[in-house]
CSV table of C-alpha atoms in Angstrom, one decimal:
chain,number,residue,atom,x,y,z
A,1,MET,CA,-41.9,36.2,12.5
A,2,GLY,CA,-40.6,35.9,8.9
A,3,TRP,CA,-37.2,36.9,10.0
A,4,LEU,CA,-37.1,33.9,12.4
A,5,LEU,CA,-38.0,31.5,9.7
A,6,THR,CA,-35.3,33.0,7.4
A,7,LEU,CA,-32.7,32.7,10.2
A,8,ALA,CA,-33.7,29.1,10.8
A,9,ILE,CA,-33.4,28.1,7.2
A,10,LEU,CA,-30.0,29.8,6.9
A,11,PHE,CA,-28.9,28.0,10.0
A,12,PHE,CA,-30.1,24.7,8.7
A,13,ALA,CA,-28.4,25.1,5.3
A,14,THR,CA,-25.1,26.1,6.8
A,15,ALA,CA,-25.1,23.3,9.4
A,16,VAL,CA,-26.0,20.7,6.7
A,17,SER,CA,-23.2,21.9,4.5
A,18,ALA,CA,-20.8,21.6,7.4
A,19,ALA,CA,-22.0,18.2,8.4
A,20,VAL,CA,-21.7,16.8,4.9
A,21,SER,CA,-18.1,18.2,4.6
A,22,ARG,CA,-17.2,16.6,7.8
A,23,SER,CA,-18.7,13.2,6.8
A,24,ASN,CA,-16.4,13.2,3.8
A,25,SER,CA,-13.2,13.9,5.7
A,26,PRO,CA,-10.8,11.0,6.4
A,27,HIS,CA,-10.8,11.5,10.2
A,28,LEU,CA,-13.5,12.2,12.7
A,29,HIS,CA,-11.9,15.3,14.0
A,30,SER,CA,-9.9,16.5,11.0
A,31,ILE,CA,-10.2,17.6,7.4
A,32,ALA,CA,-7.8,16.9,4.6
A,33,PHE,CA,-6.6,19.5,2.0
A,34,VAL,CA,-4.6,18.5,-1.0
A,35,ASN,CA,-1.4,20.5,-1.6
A,36,ASN,CA,-1.8,21.5,-5.2
A,37,THR,CA,1.6,23.1,-5.3
A,38,SER,CA,3.3,19.7,-5.3
A,39,SER,CA,3.3,17.2,-8.1
A,40,ARG,CA,2.9,14.5,-5.5
A,41,GLY,CA,-0.4,15.8,-4.2
A,42,ASN,CA,0.5,15.2,-0.6
A,43,THR,CA,-2.2,15.5,2.0
A,44,MET,CA,-2.2,18.1,4.8
A,45,ILE,CA,-4.2,17.2,7.9
A,46,LEU,CA,-5.6,20.2,9.8
A,47,PRO,CA,-7.6,20.2,13.1
A,48,LEU,CA,-11.3,20.9,12.5
A,49,PHE,CA,-12.7,21.1,16.0
A,50,LEU,CA,-12.0,20.0,19.5
A,51,LYS,CA,-14.1,17.8,21.7
A,52,GLN,CA,-16.1,19.6,24.3
A,53,ARG,CA,-14.8,19.9,27.8
A,54,ASN,CA,-17.8,20.2,30.2
A,55,SER,CA,-19.6,18.4,33.0
A,56,HIS,CA,-20.8,15.7,30.6
A,57,ARG,CA,-17.2,14.7,29.6
A,58,LEU,CA,-16.4,11.1,30.2
A,59,ASN,CA,-14.1,10.3,33.1
A,60,GLU,CA,-10.4,10.1,32.1
A,61,ASP,CA,-10.4,6.6,33.5
A,62,PHE,CA,-12.5,5.5,30.5
A,63,PHE,CA,-9.4,5.8,28.4
A,64,SER,CA,-7.3,3.5,30.5
A,65,PRO,CA,-5.9,0.4,28.9
A,66,ARG,CA,-8.4,-1.9,30.6
A,67,HIS,CA,-11.2,-0.3,28.6
A,68,LEU,CA,-9.5,-0.3,25.2
A,69,HIS,CA,-11.3,-3.5,24.1
A,70,SER,CA,-14.6,-1.5,24.0
A,71,ARG,CA,-13.3,1.3,21.9
A,72,THR,CA,-12.4,1.7,18.3
A,73,THR,CA,-8.9,3.1,18.2
A,74,PRO,CA,-6.7,4.1,15.2
A,75,ASN,CA,-3.4,2.5,14.3
A,76,ALA,CA,-0.2,3.7,12.7
A,77,ARG,CA,0.7,1.9,9.5
A,78,MET,CA,4.4,2.5,8.8
A,79,PRO,CA,6.6,1.1,6.0
A,80,LEU,CA,9.9,-0.6,6.9
A,81,HIS,CA,13.1,-0.1,5.0
A,82,ASP,CA,16.6,-1.6,4.6
A,83,ASP,CA,17.6,-5.2,4.1
A,84,LEU,CA,18.7,-7.8,6.7
A,85,LEU,CA,21.8,-9.0,4.8
A,86,ARG,CA,23.1,-5.6,3.7
A,87,ASN,CA,22.2,-3.7,6.9
A,88,GLY,CA,21.6,-6.3,9.5
A,89,TYR,CA,18.3,-4.6,10.5
A,90,TYR,CA,15.1,-3.1,9.4
A,91,THR,CA,14.3,0.6,10.0
A,92,THR,CA,11.2,2.8,10.0
A,93,ARG,CA,10.9,6.6,9.8
A,94,LEU,CA,9.8,8.8,12.7
A,95,TRP,CA,9.5,12.6,12.8
A,96,ILE,CA,10.2,14.5,16.0
A,97,GLY,CA,9.6,18.1,16.8
A,98,THR,CA,7.9,21.1,15.3
A,99,PRO,CA,8.7,21.5,12.5
A,100,PRO,CA,9.3,17.8,12.2
A,101,GLN,CA,12.9,16.4,11.9
A,102,MET,CA,13.1,13.0,10.3
A,103,PHE,CA,15.0,9.9,11.6
A,104,ALA,CA,15.6,6.4,10.4
A,105,LEU,CA,15.3,4.2,13.4
A,106,ILE,CA,16.0,0.5,13.9
A,107,VAL,CA,12.8,-1.3,14.9
A,108,ASP,CA,13.8,-3.1,18.1
A,109,THR,CA,11.5,-5.2,20.2
A,110,GLY,CA,14.3,-5.8,22.6
A,111,SER,CA,14.8,-2.1,23.5
A,112,THR,CA,12.6,0.0,25.8
A,113,VAL,CA,13.8,3.5,24.8
A,114,THR,CA,13.5,5.4,21.5
A,115,TYR,CA,16.5,7.6,20.9
A,116,VAL,CA,18.2,9.7,18.3
A,117,PRO,CA,21.5,11.6,18.2
A,118,CYS,CA,21.3,15.0,19.8
A,119,SER,CA,23.0,18.1,18.4
A,120,THR,CA,24.9,18.3,21.7
A,121,CYS,CA,26.3,14.8,21.3
A,122,LYS,CA,30.0,14.6,22.1
A,123,GLN,CA,30.6,11.1,20.7
A,124,CYS,CA,28.1,10.2,18.0
A,125,GLY,CA,28.8,8.7,14.6
A,126,MET,CA,27.9,9.9,11.1
A,127,HIS,CA,24.4,8.6,10.4
A,128,GLN,CA,21.8,8.8,7.8
A,129,ASP,CA,20.1,12.0,8.9
A,130,PRO,CA,21.2,15.2,10.7
A,131,ARG,CA,21.2,15.1,14.5
A,132,PHE,CA,18.1,16.2,16.4
A,133,GLN,CA,18.2,19.9,17.2
A,134,PRO,CA,16.1,20.7,20.3
A,135,ASP,CA,16.5,24.4,19.8
A,136,LEU,CA,14.8,24.2,16.4
A,137,SER,CA,11.7,22.5,17.8
A,138,SER,CA,9.1,24.9,19.3
A,139,THR,CA,7.5,21.9,21.2
A,140,TYR,CA,10.5,20.3,22.8
A,141,LYS,CA,10.8,20.2,26.6
A,142,PRO,CA,13.5,18.5,28.6
A,143,LEU,CA,12.2,15.9,31.1
A,144,LYS,CA,13.0,17.4,34.5
A,145,CYS,CA,14.4,15.3,37.3
A,146,ASN,CA,11.7,13.4,39.3
A,147,THR,CA,11.3,10.4,41.5
A,148,HIS,CA,10.5,8.1,38.5
A,149,CYS,CA,13.7,8.5,36.6
A,150,THR,CA,17.5,8.5,36.9
A,151,CYS,CA,18.8,12.0,37.2
A,152,ASP,CA,21.9,13.7,36.0
A,153,ALA,CA,24.7,14.8,38.3
A,154,ASP,CA,23.0,18.2,38.8
A,155,THR,CA,19.6,16.6,39.6
A,156,GLU,CA,18.1,18.7,36.9
A,157,GLN,CA,17.2,16.4,34.0
A,158,CYS,CA,16.3,12.8,33.5
A,159,ILE,CA,18.9,10.6,31.8
A,160,TYR,CA,19.0,7.1,30.3
A,161,GLU,CA,21.7,4.6,29.5
A,162,ARG,CA,21.5,1.4,27.5
A,163,GLN,CA,24.1,-1.3,26.9
A,164,TYR,CA,23.8,-4.2,24.5
A,165,ALA,CA,25.2,-7.7,24.2
A,166,GLU,CA,27.4,-6.8,21.3
A,167,MET,CA,29.1,-4.3,23.6
A,168,SER,CA,27.6,-1.2,22.1
A,169,SER,CA,26.0,1.4,24.3
A,170,SER,CA,23.9,4.6,24.2
A,171,SER,CA,23.4,7.3,26.8
A,172,GLY,CA,21.9,10.8,26.9
A,173,VAL,CA,19.1,12.9,28.3
A,174,LEU,CA,15.3,12.4,28.1
A,175,GLY,CA,13.0,14.9,26.5
A,176,VAL,CA,9.4,15.2,25.4
A,177,ASP,CA,8.2,16.3,22.0
A,178,ILE,CA,5.7,15.7,19.2
A,179,ILE,CA,6.3,12.4,17.4
A,180,SER,CA,4.7,11.9,14.0
A,181,PHE,CA,4.3,8.6,12.3
A,182,GLY,CA,3.9,9.5,8.6
A,183,ASN,CA,1.1,10.0,6.1
A,184,LEU,CA,-0.1,6.4,6.2
A,185,SER,CA,-0.9,6.6,9.9
A,186,ASP,CA,-4.4,7.1,11.2
A,187,LEU,CA,-2.8,7.9,14.5
A,188,GLU,CA,-2.3,11.6,15.0
A,189,PRO,CA,1.1,12.9,16.2
A,190,GLN,CA,1.5,12.5,19.9
A,191,ARG,CA,3.7,14.0,22.6
A,192,ALA,CA,6.1,11.3,23.9
A,193,THR,CA,9.3,10.9,25.8
A,194,PHE,CA,12.4,9.9,23.9
A,195,GLY,CA,16.2,9.9,24.3
A,196,CYS,CA,18.5,12.6,23.0
A,197,GLU,CA,21.9,10.9,22.7
A,198,ASN,CA,25.1,12.4,24.0
A,199,MET,CA,27.2,9.3,23.5
A,200,GLU,CA,27.3,6.2,21.3
A,201,THR,CA,29.8,3.3,21.3
A,202,GLY,CA,30.3,0.2,19.2
A,203,ASP,CA,27.8,-0.7,16.4
A,204,LEU,CA,25.5,2.1,17.5
A,205,TYR,CA,28.3,4.6,16.6
A,206,SER,CA,29.2,3.0,13.2
A,207,GLN,CA,25.8,2.0,11.9
A,208,HIS,CA,24.1,3.9,9.1
A,209,ALA,CA,20.7,4.1,10.9
A,210,ASP,CA,20.2,7.1,13.2
A,211,GLY,CA,19.0,5.4,16.3
A,212,ILE,CA,16.6,2.9,17.9
A,213,MET,CA,12.8,2.7,18.1
A,214,GLY,CA,12.2,0.8,21.3
A,215,LEU,CA,9.1,-1.4,21.2
A,216,GLY,CA,9.8,-3.5,24.3
A,217,ARG,CA,8.0,-3.5,27.6
A,218,GLY,CA,8.8,-0.5,29.8
A,219,ASP,CA,7.4,2.8,30.9
A,220,ILE,CA,9.2,4.9,28.3
A,221,SER,CA,8.7,2.4,25.5
A,222,ILE,CA,6.9,4.1,22.6
A,223,MET,CA,4.3,1.4,22.8
A,224,ASP,CA,3.7,1.7,26.5
A,225,GLN,CA,3.4,5.5,26.2
A,226,LEU,CA,0.8,5.3,23.4
A,227,VAL,CA,-1.2,2.6,25.2
A,228,GLU,CA,-1.2,4.6,28.4
A,229,LYS,CA,-2.5,7.6,26.6
A,230,GLY,CA,-5.4,5.4,25.2
A,231,VAL,CA,-4.7,6.3,21.6
A,232,ILE,CA,-4.0,2.8,20.4
A,233,ASN,CA,-4.8,-0.8,21.5
A,234,ASP,CA,-2.1,-2.7,23.2
A,235,SER,CA,-0.8,-4.6,20.2
A,236,PHE,CA,1.6,-4.1,17.3
A,237,SER,CA,2.7,-6.1,14.3
A,238,LEU,CA,5.9,-6.4,12.2
A,239,CYS,CA,6.3,-7.9,8.7
A,240,TYR,CA,9.8,-8.2,7.4
A,241,GLY,CA,10.5,-8.4,3.6
A,242,GLY,CA,12.2,-11.6,2.4
A,243,MET,CA,15.7,-12.4,1.2
A,244,ASP,CA,16.9,-9.9,-1.4
A,245,VAL,CA,13.6,-7.9,-1.1
A,246,GLY,CA,13.9,-6.2,2.3
A,247,GLY,CA,11.5,-3.5,3.5
A,248,GLY,CA,8.2,-4.6,4.9
A,249,SER,CA,5.5,-3.1,7.1
A,250,MET,CA,4.7,-2.2,10.7
A,251,VAL,CA,1.5,-1.4,12.5
A,252,LEU,CA,1.3,0.2,15.9
A,253,GLY,CA,-2.1,-0.7,17.3
A,254,GLU,CA,-4.6,-3.5,16.7
A,255,ILE,CA,-5.2,-5.3,13.4
A,256,PHE,CA,-7.7,-8.1,12.6
A,257,PRO,CA,-5.6,-11.2,12.4
A,258,PRO,CA,-5.9,-13.5,9.4
A,259,SER,CA,-7.7,-16.7,10.1
A,260,GLU,CA,-4.6,-18.7,9.3
A,261,MET,CA,-2.5,-16.9,11.9
A,262,VAL,CA,-1.2,-19.3,14.6
A,263,PHE,CA,-0.7,-18.0,18.2
A,264,THR,CA,1.3,-19.0,21.2
A,265,HIS,CA,1.2,-17.7,24.7
A,266,SER,CA,3.6,-14.9,25.8
A,267,ASP,CA,4.1,-14.5,29.5
A,268,PRO,CA,5.1,-10.9,30.5
A,269,LEU,CA,6.1,-12.2,34.0
A,270,ARG,CA,8.4,-14.8,32.6
A,271,SER,CA,11.0,-12.3,31.4
A,272,PRO,CA,11.2,-8.6,30.4
A,273,TYR,CA,11.3,-9.6,26.8
A,274,TYR,CA,8.7,-10.9,24.4
A,275,ASN,CA,8.8,-14.6,24.9
A,276,ILE,CA,6.9,-17.6,23.4
A,277,GLU,CA,6.3,-21.2,24.4
A,278,LEU,CA,8.6,-23.2,22.1
A,279,ASN,CA,8.3,-26.9,22.7
A,280,GLU,CA,10.2,-28.5,19.8
A,281,ILE,CA,11.9,-28.0,16.5
A,282,ARG,CA,11.5,-30.4,13.5
A,283,VAL,CA,13.8,-30.6,10.5
A,284,ALA,CA,12.4,-32.3,7.4
A,285,GLY,CA,9.4,-33.4,9.6
A,286,LYS,CA,11.6,-35.1,12.2
A,287,LYS,CA,11.6,-33.9,15.8
A,288,LEU,CA,15.0,-33.0,17.2
A,289,PRO,CA,15.9,-35.4,20.1
A,290,LEU,CA,15.6,-32.8,22.8
A,291,ASN,CA,13.6,-32.2,26.0
A,292,SER,CA,11.3,-29.2,25.7
A,293,ASN,CA,13.0,-27.7,28.8
A,294,VAL,CA,16.0,-26.8,26.6
A,295,PHE,CA,14.0,-23.9,25.1
A,296,ASP,CA,13.0,-22.6,28.6
A,297,GLY,CA,16.4,-21.7,30.0
A,298,GLN,CA,17.1,-18.3,31.6
A,299,HIS,CA,14.7,-15.9,29.7
A,300,GLY,CA,13.1,-18.7,27.8
A,301,THR,CA,12.5,-18.3,24.0
A,302,ILE,CA,12.5,-14.6,23.2
A,303,LEU,CA,11.8,-12.6,20.0
A,304,ASP,CA,14.2,-9.7,19.3
A,305,SER,CA,13.7,-7.8,16.0
A,306,GLY,CA,16.9,-5.8,16.7
A,307,THR,CA,19.0,-9.0,16.5
A,308,THR,CA,19.9,-10.2,13.0
A,309,TYR,CA,20.2,-13.9,13.4
A,310,ALA,CA,19.0,-16.7,15.7
A,311,TYR,CA,20.9,-18.2,18.7
A,312,LEU,CA,20.2,-21.5,20.3
A,313,PRO,CA,21.4,-23.1,23.5
A,314,ASP,CA,24.3,-25.5,22.9
A,315,ALA,CA,22.3,-28.7,23.0
A,316,ALA,CA,19.6,-27.4,20.7
A,317,PHE,CA,22.2,-26.0,18.3
A,318,GLU,CA,24.2,-29.2,18.0
A,319,ALA,CA,21.0,-31.2,17.4
A,320,PHE,CA,19.8,-28.7,14.8
A,321,LYS,CA,23.2,-28.7,13.0
A,322,ALA,CA,23.4,-32.5,12.9
A,323,ALA,CA,19.8,-32.8,11.5
A,324,LEU,CA,20.5,-30.1,8.9
A,325,LEU,CA,23.8,-31.7,7.8
A,326,LYS,CA,22.1,-35.0,7.4
A,327,GLU,CA,19.5,-33.5,5.1
A,328,THR,CA,22.1,-31.6,3.0
A,329,GLN,CA,24.7,-34.3,2.4
A,330,SER,CA,24.5,-33.9,-1.3
A,331,LEU,CA,25.5,-30.2,-1.1
A,332,LYS,CA,29.1,-29.1,-1.2
A,333,ARG,CA,30.4,-27.4,2.0
A,334,ILE,CA,32.4,-24.3,1.5
A,335,GLN,CA,34.2,-21.7,3.7
A,336,GLY,CA,32.2,-18.8,5.0
A,337,PRO,CA,32.6,-15.2,3.8
A,338,ASP,CA,34.6,-14.2,6.9
A,339,PRO,CA,37.6,-16.3,7.9
A,340,ASN,CA,37.2,-15.1,11.5
A,341,TYR,CA,34.0,-17.1,11.9
A,342,ASN,CA,33.4,-20.8,11.4
A,343,ASP,CA,30.2,-20.4,9.4
A,344,ILE,CA,28.4,-23.4,8.0
A,345,CYS,CA,28.0,-22.7,4.3
A,346,PHE,CA,26.8,-24.7,1.3
A,347,PHE,CA,27.0,-24.3,-2.5
A,348,SER,CA,23.5,-24.8,-3.9
A,349,SER,CA,22.3,-25.5,-7.4
A,350,ALA,CA,19.4,-23.2,-6.6
A,351,GLY,CA,21.7,-20.3,-7.5
A,352,SER,CA,20.3,-16.9,-6.7
A,353,ASP,CA,16.6,-18.0,-7.0
A,354,VAL,CA,15.3,-17.9,-3.4
A,355,ALA,CA,12.1,-19.8,-4.5
A,356,GLN,CA,14.3,-22.8,-5.5
A,357,LEU,CA,15.9,-23.1,-2.1
A,358,SER,CA,13.3,-25.5,-0.7
A,359,LYS,CA,14.4,-28.0,-3.3
A,360,ALA,CA,17.9,-28.1,-1.8
A,361,PHE,CA,17.3,-27.4,1.9
A,362,PRO,CA,14.8,-29.0,4.3
A,363,SER,CA,11.8,-27.4,5.9
A,364,VAL,CA,11.9,-26.5,9.5
A,365,GLU,CA,9.0,-26.3,11.9
A,366,MET,CA,8.7,-24.7,15.3
A,367,VAL,CA,6.0,-26.4,17.5
A,368,PHE,CA,4.5,-24.3,20.3
A,369,GLY,CA,3.2,-25.3,23.7
A,370,ASN,CA,-0.4,-25.4,22.4
A,371,GLY,CA,0.6,-27.7,19.5
A,372,GLN,CA,0.4,-25.1,16.8
A,373,LYS,CA,3.2,-25.0,14.3
A,374,LEU,CA,5.1,-22.3,12.4
A,375,LEU,CA,6.8,-23.5,9.1
A,376,LEU,CA,10.2,-21.9,8.3
A,377,ASP,CA,11.3,-21.7,4.8
A,378,PRO,CA,15.1,-21.9,4.0
A,379,GLU,CA,15.2,-18.0,3.9
A,380,ASN,CA,14.2,-18.1,7.5
A,381,TYR,CA,17.4,-19.9,8.6
A,382,LEU,CA,19.9,-19.1,5.8
A,383,PHE,CA,21.7,-16.0,4.6
A,384,ARG,CA,23.3,-15.5,1.2
A,385,HIS,CA,27.0,-15.9,1.0
A,386,SER,CA,28.4,-12.5,0.2
A,387,LYS,CA,31.4,-13.7,-1.8
A,388,VAL,CA,30.2,-16.9,-3.6
A,389,HIS,CA,27.3,-16.7,-6.0
A,390,GLY,CA,24.8,-19.5,-5.3
A,391,ALA,CA,26.1,-20.2,-1.8
A,392,TYR,CA,24.2,-19.9,1.5
A,393,CYS,CA,25.2,-20.0,5.1
A,394,LEU,CA,23.4,-21.1,8.3
A,395,GLY,CA,21.9,-18.1,10.1
A,396,ILE,CA,21.4,-19.9,13.4
A,397,PHE,CA,24.3,-20.0,15.9
A,398,GLN,CA,25.2,-21.2,19.4
A,399,ASN,CA,24.3,-18.8,22.2
A,400,GLY,CA,27.5,-19.4,24.1
A,401,LYS,CA,27.0,-19.9,27.8
A,402,ASP,CA,23.5,-18.3,27.7
A,403,SER,CA,20.7,-20.8,27.9
A,404,THR,CA,18.2,-18.4,26.3
A,405,THR,CA,16.8,-19.2,22.9
A,406,LEU,CA,17.0,-15.9,20.9
A,407,LEU,CA,15.0,-15.6,17.7
A,408,GLY,CA,16.2,-12.7,15.6
A,409,ALA,CA,14.8,-11.0,12.5
A,410,ILE,CA,16.0,-13.7,10.1
A,411,ILE,CA,13.5,-16.2,11.5
A,412,PHE,CA,10.5,-14.0,10.7
A,413,GLN,CA,11.2,-12.8,7.1
A,414,ASN,CA,8.0,-12.9,5.1
A,415,THR,CA,6.0,-13.5,8.3
A,416,LEU,CA,3.5,-11.2,9.9
A,417,VAL,CA,4.2,-11.3,13.6
A,418,THR,CA,1.6,-9.8,15.9
A,419,TYR,CA,2.6,-8.9,19.4
A,420,ASP,CA,-0.8,-9.0,21.1
A,421,ARG,CA,0.3,-7.6,24.5
A,422,GLU,CA,-3.3,-7.1,25.8
A,423,HIS,CA,-4.1,-10.8,25.4
A,424,GLU,CA,-0.6,-12.0,26.2
A,425,LYS,CA,0.0,-13.9,23.0
A,426,VAL,CA,2.1,-13.6,19.8
A,427,GLY,CA,0.7,-14.6,16.4
A,428,PHE,CA,2.5,-15.7,13.2
A,429,TRP,CA,1.2,-15.7,9.6
A,430,LYS,CA,3.4,-16.7,6.6
A,431,THR,CA,2.9,-14.2,3.9
A,432,ASN,CA,4.7,-12.0,1.3
A,433,CYS,CA,5.4,-9.0,3.4
A,434,SER,CA,6.0,-6.8,0.3
A,435,GLU,CA,2.3,-7.4,-0.6
A,436,LEU,CA,1.0,-7.2,3.0
A,437,TRP,CA,-1.7,-4.6,2.5
A,438,GLU,CA,-3.1,-6.3,-0.5
A,439,ARG,CA,-3.2,-9.6,1.3
A,440,MET,CA,-4.8,-8.0,4.3
A,441,HIS,CA,-7.4,-6.4,1.9
A,442,LEU,CA,-6.2,-2.9,2.9
A,443,SER,CA,-5.2,-0.1,0.6
A,444,PRO,CA,-1.5,-0.4,-0.4
A,445,ALA,CA,1.1,2.2,0.6
A,446,SER,CA,1.5,4.9,-2.0
A,447,SER,CA,5.1,5.3,-3.2
A,448,SER,CA,4.8,9.0,-3.2
A,449,THR,CA,3.4,9.4,0.4
A,450,ALA,CA,4.7,6.4,2.2
A,451,GLY,CA,6.9,7.4,5.1
A,452,MET,CA,6.3,11.1,4.6
A,453,ALA,CA,5.4,13.3,7.6
A,454,PRO,CA,2.3,15.4,7.7
A,455,LYS,CA,2.9,18.8,6.1
A,456,LEU,CA,1.6,20.6,9.1
A,457,ALA,CA,3.0,19.5,12.5
A,458,PRO,CA,0.8,20.1,15.6
A,459,THR,CA,2.1,22.7,18.0
A,460,GLY,CA,1.5,20.6,21.1
A,461,LEU,CA,0.3,23.7,22.9
A,462,PRO,CA,-3.1,24.0,24.5
A,463,GLN,CA,-5.8,25.2,22.1
A,464,PRO,CA,-8.8,27.4,22.9
A,465,GLU,CA,-11.7,25.3,24.0
A,466,THR,CA,-14.7,25.1,21.7
A,467,SER,CA,-18.0,23.4,22.2
A,468,GLY,CA,-17.2,20.7,19.6
A,469,ASP,CA,-20.9,19.7,19.5
A,470,VAL,CA,-22.0,18.8,16.0
A,471,LEU,CA,-25.6,18.0,15.3
A,472,SER,CA,-26.5,15.2,12.9
A,473,VAL,CA,-28.7,16.0,9.9
A,474,PRO,CA,-31.8,14.4,11.5
A,475,GLN,CA,-31.2,16.5,14.6
A,476,LEU,CA,-31.0,19.6,12.5
A,477,VAL,CA,-34.3,18.8,10.8
A,478,SER,CA,-35.9,18.5,14.3
A,479,VAL,CA,-34.5,21.9,15.2
A,480,LEU,CA,-36.0,23.4,12.0
A,481,VAL,CA,-39.4,21.8,12.7
A,482,LEU,CA,-39.4,23.1,16.3
A,483,VAL,CA,-38.5,26.6,15.1
A,484,THR,CA,-41.2,26.7,12.4
A,485,SER,CA,-43.8,25.3,14.9
A,486,LEU,CA,-43.2,28.4,17.0
A,487,LEU,CA,-44.0,30.8,14.2
């Protein structure tokens, strides 16, 4: 029986070694290797083993959204880029295909489709990155015509079309491929549906960014797809860098909210957009003489990260403008940077120091339906005059005939905004978004790996099934004891 004892000892030593190596890996089902050929030391994530598929496998329904609260799911931490004044938007980086092709996409909570220019596009502008080439991706599949989509004229492929208020539009075909979220993401690359553009018009044609990352509510929204797959919790967060700083951070999935975060209800049945219950606005501590119903017209008060500025119904705008002008009587009014617009601009002694703006301009508060308040600093309602040093202009405008209150990105600079879709609420926390990870007590983004795709993209093809059963060290000890007892 000596050979049996020797075999058991070898089995035990090998298994313990494997178990230890797995326990030190950054992910439960993956192992990290450092690429020593690069001075950046980038990490490659390779699959280690697959979960077992057998009669003991949990029912697929366990992974449905209604059970997510009982599971610990990963999230995707992603850096934001660009600047609100220079670009009018914030972008993040997504990688599509195998091998991955990189795109700079505008983060847009008002859109429900993620799309990039296709190599077959007949009318697409010159953007930041090369167009997506489906033929170069081994995992790309066109989304075939079905009863759940709009089909092309030949009823062969699903198509999409989106039009925006500023008269720009995007249209193209829908496809499915591997989407990667960068090296900071705990979320592994996922197969998802996206748009491959064949036509752009307006600002979408002329913008520097490649396309749109749609975070709105809808079946082909990137959020809805990830939640439906059960790979993240039904929540995401955005944190835009402040005036002159830009950048920021985004998290797809759940985060633990800071204790100082204030929440307001968001009713998904009220409108197709992310809305909040805004009851009143205060300027310099004084409530605007308005009925709260003014903020509940048409779609209510909605948040749209793809819109640069804020837009109020006529009555609310006039009241806000009057209150602001009363508090800034000592400041000199000047003409705006564009003579085609009647901007409200001021010359301030604060100069270019954003931190000094609060000495010249009043504080503004938004009061929600539950009585909680969000304080807005001057950078949340002003933008820097592009032609006069030390001058600032009002970044809140009339919304024309539309009675909707539209709060764009300017309102939420240096504010962590959490869209908790599962619990139908939106949270706000004033913070320095350029230092978000430190303030959240998380490891900061590395300048060398932030926004970089994994070195090895998944193939997206079915893999051979393996048992995936891994015994713990105590279990292995029990096995050894059992074996030796039989000798």
